[in-house]
């Protein structure tokens, strides 16, 4: 059910999606300039802020269950969860539109509609998870590549014929095609299955997901409150400057999540059957994550000015220093992606809620104190403190799992990187 090639294909598919997000943001910034880009960033932050409404905290739990219970009935289970998520997504869209109407931001409806489709793709991630647990990464990669090509061609066609707001058609086309192809593939699989009456129960999953649901909300607070508070305590220039830096940072913040999504099925398998191999894999992944983060931070310090000027233009020059400082977050967030999955496997999701609550409270307080006086730099300091508390200090001071603390400390050993890469490759190749 697992394969090294499938894991690599899934990773490439997610990198493709990350690149699409970055390129889309860069086009928006260049095409519309600082002021309208600031509005785009604000609406985007507001939508991420309330994304818990459709997320429901269950995505990673679904992934765990699909890995543990690889049976034909999973198709029925996916369809049931999809119905729940579709209803919650419709509620999410209505609430966002109402807030924009109250804030008198509805004149940017084209931005809202396009971003809505991006969030729709996040909402139906269950299809991708089903394909991932069956080592069908090639299918995911193929559907994503095909969908992105069609979306780019259609945007180019609209631009050629001078259609207003042509950029906003990218996400709707990409999301609808990708989701449609994956849904068709899963339903095609279903035809060949012989059903049994029982499949893993939905109610305990929703119950277990409740701490994660609030953790997602709190995570959105400390990740998006910076932009929302800059909007009201700062200026359009502050929002645009910070928005450019975050548009470059956020795709890289997704990298550890991408890697762990690819590896989670295998990690779950060893957790249930081979605990010794599981801990070796945990050590290897954490070690690789830390030095991958260190390399990324170094790259940002050396190339920030070149990247900002190349993709966004010199009018966003103030974003260079903000980008360099924000990149320090990678040292905390990359390894923490491993620890968060460990909490899920240990069924300790309440700790995910607690650490995120602590970080969110600190971030809001610091933003309130620092942004009015220091502007963008205040938002940067708040962000660094929040990530440090949530993704590093919490595991040392509050969770206190001695095995995890040892892994956390040893992850900084550069001499283990080569052995970690070999161990990880061996574990992924083991069937």
XYZ file of N, CA, C and O in Angstrom, residues 195-351:
628
model
N -19.310 -4.538 -0.625
C -19.469 -3.789 0.613
C -19.824 -4.683 1.789
O -20.516 -5.676 1.661
N -19.359 -4.268 2.956
C -19.829 -4.809 4.225
C -20.591 -3.701 4.933
O -20.468 -2.533 4.593
N -21.339 -4.058 5.954
C -22.191 -3.067 6.598
C -21.415 -2.134 7.526
O -21.843 -1.031 7.788
N -20.301 -2.592 8.057
C -19.620 -1.802 9.080
C -18.380 -1.111 8.530
O -17.671 -1.664 7.704
N -18.125 0.088 9.002
C -16.875 0.793 8.733
C -16.601 1.672 9.947
O -17.457 1.822 10.812
N -15.411 2.212 10.052
C -15.060 2.904 11.300
C -16.014 4.064 11.568
O -16.423 4.781 10.672
N -16.344 4.211 12.851
C -17.425 5.100 13.277
C -17.018 6.565 13.172
O -15.901 6.944 13.479
N -17.973 7.380 12.762
C -17.719 8.805 12.560
C -17.787 9.604 13.858
O -17.010 10.536 14.072
N -18.689 9.240 14.768
C -18.924 10.055 15.964
C -17.696 10.194 16.866
O -17.388 11.310 17.317
N -16.964 9.104 17.163
C -15.767 9.263 17.999
C -14.721 10.167 17.357
O -13.987 10.875 18.050
N -14.677 10.169 16.018
C -13.692 11.010 15.331
C -14.034 12.479 15.526
O -13.160 13.296 15.796
N -15.326 12.816 15.405
C -15.732 14.197 15.624
C -15.483 14.610 17.079
O -15.088 15.747 17.346
N -15.707 13.687 18.000
C -15.469 13.985 19.418
C -13.986 14.240 19.666
O -13.606 15.182 20.359
N -13.141 13.373 19.117
C -11.697 13.544 19.283
C -11.202 14.792 18.568
O -10.206 15.415 18.968
N -11.899 15.177 17.498
C -11.456 16.320 16.692
C -11.751 17.661 17.357
O -11.188 18.676 16.952
N -12.626 17.678 18.367
C -13.031 18.965 18.943
C -11.856 19.813 19.452
O -11.826 21.023 19.186
N -10.850 19.233 20.156
C -9.699 20.074 20.527
C -8.942 20.590 19.307
O -8.461 21.724 19.300
N -8.851 19.753 18.264
C -8.150 20.178 17.051
C -8.919 21.287 16.343
O -8.316 22.176 15.738
N -10.249 21.219 16.414
C -11.074 22.263 15.804
C -10.749 23.628 16.418
O -10.506 24.607 15.701
N -10.690 23.677 17.738
C -10.363 24.938 18.411
C -8.895 25.310 18.199
O -8.548 26.492 18.143
N -8.041 24.288 18.059
C -6.623 24.557 17.789
C -6.457 25.219 16.422
O -5.641 26.126 16.252
N -7.239 24.769 15.439
C -7.198 25.385 14.102
C -7.645 26.834 14.173
O -7.045 27.732 13.565
N -8.714 27.100 14.952
C -9.197 28.468 15.129
C -8.119 29.342 15.765
O -7.814 30.440 15.285
N -7.506 28.851 16.828
C -6.479 29.617 17.533
C -5.238 29.810 16.673
O -4.587 30.854 16.705
N -4.914 28.774 15.886
C -3.778 28.894 14.966
C -4.034 29.993 13.950
O -3.135 30.786 13.629
N -5.272 30.060 13.455
C -5.632 31.122 12.509
C -5.520 32.487 13.161
O -5.098 33.461 12.535
N -5.858 32.551 14.445
C -5.783 33.830 15.158
C -4.352 34.337 15.193
O -4.070 35.484 14.848
N -3.399 33.462 15.589
C -2.040 33.982 15.711
C -1.306 34.035 14.375
O -0.281 34.707 14.255
N -1.849 33.391 13.338
C -1.215 33.504 12.020
C -1.785 34.670 11.208
O -1.081 35.248 10.387
N -3.061 35.005 11.438
C -3.712 36.022 10.609
C -4.000 37.319 11.344
O -4.305 38.335 10.706
N -3.922 37.318 12.676
C -4.243 38.536 13.419
C -3.275 39.672 13.102
O -3.630 40.845 13.191
N -2.035 39.313 12.707
C -1.046 40.342 12.355
C -1.590 41.260 11.250
O -1.568 42.484 11.372
N -2.059 40.631 10.168
C -2.551 41.405 9.021
C -3.806 42.182 9.389
O -3.953 43.359 9.038
N -4.731 41.526 10.101
C -5.992 42.187 10.452
C -5.737 43.389 11.359
O -6.336 44.463 11.181
N -4.807 43.261 12.314
C -4.505 44.375 13.227
C -3.687 45.459 12.528
O -3.835 46.645 12.830
N -2.829 45.065 11.597
C -2.106 46.073 10.799
C -3.078 46.899 9.965
O -2.864 48.091 9.734
N -4.154 46.257 9.503
C -5.168 46.951 8.696
C -5.787 48.113 9.471
O -6.048 49.188 8.919
N -6.018 47.902 10.790
C -6.725 48.908 11.575
C -5.811 49.775 12.440
O -6.197 50.870 12.840
N -4.593 49.295 12.739
C -3.663 50.092 13.540
C -2.529 50.677 12.702
O -1.763 51.510 13.180
N -2.404 50.224 11.463
C -1.325 50.693 10.602
C -1.856 51.391 9.361
O -2.821 52.142 9.411
N -1.232 51.067 8.220
C -1.622 51.697 6.954
C -1.682 50.640 5.859
O -1.289 49.489 6.063
N -2.163 51.049 4.665
C -2.165 50.146 3.524
C -0.747 49.711 3.178
O -0.512 48.566 2.772
N 0.207 50.610 3.342
C 1.601 50.277 3.056
C 2.107 49.186 3.996
O 2.795 48.259 3.576
N 1.732 49.278 5.293
C 2.116 48.256 6.258
C 1.545 46.895 5.862
O 2.242 45.878 5.886
N 0.266 46.887 5.504
C -0.400 45.629 5.133
C 0.233 45.050 3.875
O 0.500 43.848 3.794
N 0.483 45.907 2.868
C 1.098 45.438 1.630
C 2.505 44.903 1.853
O 2.885 43.866 1.304
N 3.298 45.629 2.669
C 4.668 45.205 2.971
C 4.690 43.864 3.682
O 5.421 42.943 3.302
N 3.871 43.748 4.712
C 3.803 42.500 5.480
C 3.200 41.381 4.625
O 3.622 40.225 4.712
N 2.229 41.744 3.796
C 1.580 40.750 2.944
C 2.535 40.120 1.951
O 2.483 38.912 1.708
N 3.418 40.924 1.358
C 4.414 40.374 0.430
C 5.347 39.411 1.155
O 5.640 38.310 0.667
N 5.823 39.829 2.338
C 6.713 38.957 3.107
C 6.018 37.645 3.464
O 6.591 36.563 3.315
N 4.764 37.732 3.901
C 4.030 36.523 4.274
C 3.704 35.656 3.071
O 3.678 34.428 3.181
N 3.466 36.275 1.912
C 3.188 35.479 0.710
C 4.403 34.668 0.291
O 4.271 33.619 -0.352
N 5.597 35.144 0.648
C 6.818 34.385 0.384
C 7.114 33.389 1.498
O 7.657 32.310 1.247
N 6.747 33.737 2.718
C 7.007 32.868 3.866
C 6.047 31.684 3.905
O 6.445 30.538 4.124
N 4.754 31.958 3.689
C 3.732 30.938 3.901
C 3.898 29.676 3.053
O 3.698 28.569 3.568
N 4.274 29.783 1.766
C 4.507 28.531 1.035
C 5.585 27.658 1.671
O 5.482 26.436 1.648
N 6.591 28.288 2.279
C 7.650 27.516 2.919
C 7.199 26.976 4.276
O 7.681 25.927 4.715
N 6.284 27.682 4.946
C 5.712 27.151 6.176
C 4.914 25.879 5.903
O 4.744 25.037 6.783
N 4.433 25.749 4.660
C 3.652 24.575 4.283
C 4.555 23.367 4.028
O 4.109 22.222 4.107
N 5.849 23.586 3.755
C 6.761 22.488 3.411
C 6.759 21.372 4.456
O 6.596 20.193 4.110
N 6.943 21.680 5.765
C 6.920 20.581 6.737
C 5.574 19.852 6.775
O 5.533 18.630 6.956
N 4.483 20.615 6.588
C 3.163 19.975 6.538
C 3.058 19.049 5.338
O 2.514 17.939 5.429
N 3.588 19.491 4.209
C 3.603 18.656 3.008
C 4.374 17.359 3.267
O 3.898 16.257 2.982
N 5.563 17.500 3.820
C 6.397 16.330 4.080
C 5.714 15.364 5.050
O 5.727 14.143 4.847
N 5.087 15.918 6.097
C 4.449 15.050 7.081
C 3.169 14.419 6.543
O 2.804 13.314 6.941
N 2.486 15.121 5.649
C 1.316 14.514 5.008
C 1.732 13.309 4.174
O 1.077 12.261 4.178
N 2.859 13.454 3.491
C 3.392 12.358 2.687
C 3.828 11.196 3.568
O 3.611 10.025 3.239
N 4.427 11.499 4.718
C 5.031 10.466 5.559
C 4.096 9.917 6.623
O 4.414 8.903 7.252
N 2.952 10.566 6.826
C 2.124 10.225 7.980
C 1.574 8.800 7.931
O 1.491 8.116 8.952
N 1.197 8.343 6.752
C 0.673 6.977 6.633
C 1.729 5.953 7.053
O 1.443 5.015 7.794
N 2.945 6.159 6.601
C 4.030 5.245 6.947
C 4.350 5.325 8.432
O 4.581 4.305 9.099
N 4.351 6.530 8.964
C 4.619 6.726 10.389
C 3.535 6.040 11.232
O 3.835 5.412 12.255
N 2.292 6.149 10.794
C 1.179 5.490 11.487
C 1.343 3.977 11.473
O 1.106 3.293 12.477
N 1.762 3.469 10.338
C 1.962 2.016 10.197
C 2.994 1.511 11.215
O 2.765 0.522 11.925
N 4.134 2.175 11.310
C 5.179 1.754 12.246
C 4.764 1.985 13.698
O 5.143 1.221 14.587
N 3.998 3.036 13.947
C 3.527 3.310 15.300
C 2.684 2.139 15.810
O 2.773 1.765 16.996
N 1.871 1.555 14.942
C 0.982 0.470 15.337
C 1.686 -0.888 15.367
O 1.313 -1.761 16.153
N 2.739 -1.057 14.561
C 3.292 -2.405 14.388
C 4.769 -2.558 14.775
O 5.178 -3.631 15.190
N 5.556 -1.516 14.607
C 6.997 -1.628 14.873
C 7.476 -0.363 15.581
O 8.000 0.552 14.948
N 7.320 -0.343 16.914
C 7.619 0.877 17.675
C 9.093 1.289 17.563
O 9.413 2.477 17.516
N 9.996 0.334 17.505
C 11.415 0.679 17.402
C 11.698 1.424 16.098
O 12.396 2.451 16.085
N 11.158 0.920 15.017
C 11.324 1.584 13.721
C 10.642 2.954 13.727
O 11.133 3.911 13.129
N 9.514 3.026 14.426
C 8.792 4.301 14.533
C 9.683 5.378 15.148
O 9.770 6.496 14.632
N 10.369 5.073 16.246
C 11.199 6.074 16.916
C 12.434 6.428 16.099
O 12.879 7.576 16.096
N 12.960 5.452 15.384
C 14.079 5.749 14.478
C 13.620 6.719 13.397
O 14.325 7.681 13.055
N 12.422 6.472 12.874
C 11.876 7.338 11.832
C 11.592 8.732 12.384
O 11.849 9.738 11.714
N 11.074 8.827 13.603
C 10.820 10.125 14.239
C 12.111 10.923 14.364
O 12.159 12.119 14.060
N 13.190 10.274 14.835
C 14.484 10.950 14.988
C 15.011 11.426 13.640
O 15.510 12.545 13.513
N 14.891 10.562 12.642
C 15.405 10.898 11.308
C 14.668 12.084 10.711
O 15.281 13.033 10.201
N 13.338 12.055 10.766
C 12.538 13.130 10.166
C 12.799 14.459 10.867
O 12.965 15.501 10.217
N 12.866 14.435 12.211
C 13.086 15.678 12.964
C 14.449 16.283 12.647
O 14.579 17.500 12.474
N 15.471 15.429 12.573
C 16.825 15.891 12.246
C 16.860 16.530 10.852
O 17.426 17.620 10.656
N 16.223 15.882 9.906
C 16.171 16.411 8.533
C 15.407 17.732 8.505
O 15.817 18.697 7.837
N 14.300 17.799 9.249
C 13.484 19.015 9.283
C 14.270 20.211 9.798
O 14.188 21.315 9.245
N 15.039 20.028 10.872
C 15.763 21.146 11.456
C 16.783 21.714 10.479
O 16.874 22.932 10.296
N 17.546 20.840 9.828
C 18.591 21.338 8.931
C 18.026 21.810 7.589
O 18.612 22.660 6.928
N 16.868 21.278 7.222
C 16.163 21.832 6.070
C 15.708 23.255 6.392
O 15.816 24.162 5.549
N 15.237 23.474 7.627
C 14.838 24.809 8.066
C 16.033 25.758 8.093
O 15.936 26.906 7.653
N 17.163 25.283 8.604
C 18.362 26.112 8.681
C 18.828 26.532 7.284
O 19.194 27.696 7.057
N 18.784 25.598 6.349
C 19.165 25.903 4.967
C 18.197 26.910 4.348
O 18.608 27.822 3.608
N 16.910 26.789 4.660
C 15.901 27.706 4.124
C 16.093 29.116 4.673
O 15.997 30.101 3.930
N 16.362 29.229 5.982
C 16.607 30.538 6.597
C 17.828 31.199 5.956
O 17.810 32.393 5.625
N 18.888 30.432 5.764
C 20.098 30.949 5.125
C 19.792 31.456 3.716
O 20.245 32.535 3.309
N 19.007 30.684 2.979
C 18.620 31.086 1.631
C 17.839 32.394 1.616
O 18.061 33.257 0.765
N 16.936 32.562 2.581
C 16.160 33.802 2.670
C 17.047 35.001 2.981
O 16.861 36.085 2.427
N 18.015 34.821 3.863
C 18.907 35.934 4.205
C 19.747 36.360 3.012
O 20.017 37.546 2.806
N 20.156 35.399 2.196
C 21.021 35.712 1.061
C 20.239 36.223 -0.148
O 20.736 37.056 -0.914
N 19.012 35.745 -0.330
C 18.307 35.984 -1.592
C 17.046 36.845 -1.466
O 16.369 37.075 -2.471
N 16.725 37.313 -0.267
C 15.466 38.046 -0.068
C 15.319 39.239 -1.002
O 14.279 39.431 -1.635
N 16.361 40.053 -1.094
C 16.282 41.254 -1.928
C 16.063 40.896 -3.390
O 15.210 41.483 -4.078
N 16.802 39.916 -3.875
C 16.667 39.478 -5.268
C 15.260 38.946 -5.542
O 14.643 39.288 -6.559
N 14.729 38.136 -4.634
C 13.414 37.517 -4.827
C 12.310 38.571 -4.825
O 11.434 38.574 -5.700
N 12.344 39.478 -3.844
C 11.301 40.516 -3.749
C 11.311 41.408 -4.982
O 10.264 41.686 -5.584
N 12.495 41.854 -5.396
C 12.590 42.747 -6.564
C 12.198 42.028 -7.858
O 11.582 42.629 -8.740
N 12.550 40.751 -7.966
C 12.264 39.995 -9.192
C 10.784 39.706 -9.349
O 10.200 39.910 -10.422
N 10.157 39.236 -8.279
C 8.770 38.781 -8.387
C 7.744 39.878 -8.083
O 6.644 39.863 -8.630
N 8.087 40.824 -7.198
C 7.109 41.816 -6.782
C 7.452 43.241 -7.220
O 6.572 44.092 -7.285
N 8.725 43.513 -7.493
C 9.128 44.848 -7.923
C 9.708 45.672 -6.779
O 9.503 45.375 -5.601
N 10.412 46.742 -7.130
C 11.116 47.553 -6.134
C 10.184 48.383 -5.257
O 10.594 48.882 -4.209
N 8.927 48.541 -5.663
C 7.993 49.277 -4.813
C 7.713 48.542 -3.503
O 7.202 49.126 -2.539
N 8.056 47.252 -3.446
C 7.882 46.461 -2.227
C 9.211 46.240 -1.502
O 9.382 45.270 -0.772
N 10.162 47.150 -1.680
C 11.505 47.001 -1.113
C 11.484 46.875 0.416
O 12.328 46.204 1.002
N 10.520 47.516 1.068
C 10.443 47.458 2.535
C 10.177 46.047 3.045
O 10.399 45.756 4.231
N 9.722 45.161 2.156
C 9.413 43.787 2.560
C 10.662 42.933 2.763
O 10.585 41.868 3.390
N 11.809 43.372 2.236
C 13.030 42.558 2.275
C 13.445 42.237 3.709
O 13.654 41.075 4.073
N 13.568 43.265 4.552
C 14.008 43.054 5.936
C 12.967 42.277 6.736
O 13.307 41.418 7.561
N 11.692 42.549 6.480
C 10.607 41.816 7.142
C 10.693 40.336 6.787
O 10.548 39.459 7.649
N 10.959 40.050 5.536
C 11.073 38.671 5.060
C 12.215 37.935 5.753
O 12.071 36.782 6.179
N 13.356 38.587 5.875
C 14.509 37.955 6.525
C 14.216 37.601 7.979
O 14.556 36.509 8.452
N 13.577 38.513 8.680
C 13.279 38.272 10.094
C 12.221 37.177 10.269
O 12.350 36.305 11.133
N 11.180 37.220 9.444
C 10.114 36.224 9.555
C 10.609 34.811 9.238
O 10.067 33.831 9.755
N 11.641 34.692 8.417
C 12.141 33.368 8.040
C 12.710 32.600 9.233
O 12.808 31.367 9.192
N 13.065 33.299 10.307
C 13.570 32.628 11.510
C 12.528 31.659 12.069
O 12.859 30.656 12.713
N 11.249 31.932 11.792
C 10.176 31.037 12.242
C 10.378 29.601 11.778
O 9.915 28.655 12.429
N 11.044 29.413 10.638
C 11.228 28.064 10.097
C 11.951 27.143 11.080
O 11.698 25.941 11.109
N 12.861 27.696 11.879
C 13.616 26.883 12.837
C 12.706 26.251 13.880
O 13.043 25.209 14.459
N 11.549 26.857 14.109
C 10.587 26.307 15.072
C 9.518 25.466 14.381
O 9.146 24.408 14.884
N 9.028 25.946 13.234
C 7.857 25.322 12.616
C 8.183 24.013 11.891
O 7.361 23.101 11.878
N 9.360 23.916 11.273
C 9.682 22.704 10.524
C 9.701 21.463 11.423
O 8.986 20.495 11.156
N 10.509 21.455 12.514
C 10.498 20.258 13.376
C 9.151 20.041 14.062
O 8.759 18.904 14.320
N 8.427 21.129 14.374
C 7.163 21.002 15.112
C 6.103 20.244 14.336
O 5.177 19.688 14.934
N 6.208 20.207 13.008
C 5.249 19.439 12.206
C 5.291 17.961 12.578
O 4.272 17.265 12.533
N 6.469 17.480 12.966
C 6.625 16.082 13.387
C 5.954 15.876 14.741
O 5.231 14.900 14.955
N 6.166 16.811 15.667
C 5.615 16.666 17.008
C 4.090 16.705 16.993
O 3.441 15.991 17.766
N 3.515 17.539 16.128
C 2.054 17.631 16.052
C 1.438 16.304 15.614
O 0.400 15.884 16.145
N 2.077 15.622 14.658
C 1.560 14.316 14.222
C 1.711 13.283 15.331
O 0.889 12.379 15.479
N 2.751 13.423 16.132
C 2.945 12.509 17.260
C 1.808 12.679 18.270
O 1.306 11.687 18.823
N 1.384 13.915 18.519
C 0.258 14.154 19.423
C -1.004 13.473 18.913
O -1.791 12.937 19.699
N -1.201 13.486 17.602
C -2.381 12.836 17.008
C -2.309 11.331 17.195
O -3.293 10.680 17.566
N -1.134 10.760 16.966
C -0.969 9.316 17.124
C -1.149 8.893 18.580
O -1.694 7.825 18.865
N -0.699 9.727 19.501
C -0.838 9.436 20.932
C -2.223 9.792 21.463
O -2.503 9.607 22.646
N -3.063 10.326 20.595
C -4.414 10.780 20.970
C -4.348 11.833 22.086
O -5.151 11.847 23.021
N -3.394 12.731 21.937
C -3.184 13.822 22.894
C -3.499 15.169 22.228
O -2.757 16.141 22.368
N -4.609 15.205 21.536
C -4.940 16.407 20.769
C -5.226 17.612 21.663
O -5.174 18.751 21.202
N -5.500 17.363 22.954
C -5.745 18.492 23.859
C -4.503 19.372 23.996
O -4.610 20.586 24.217
N -3.314 18.770 23.847
C -2.081 19.558 23.921
C -1.937 20.478 22.713
O -1.365 21.556 22.811
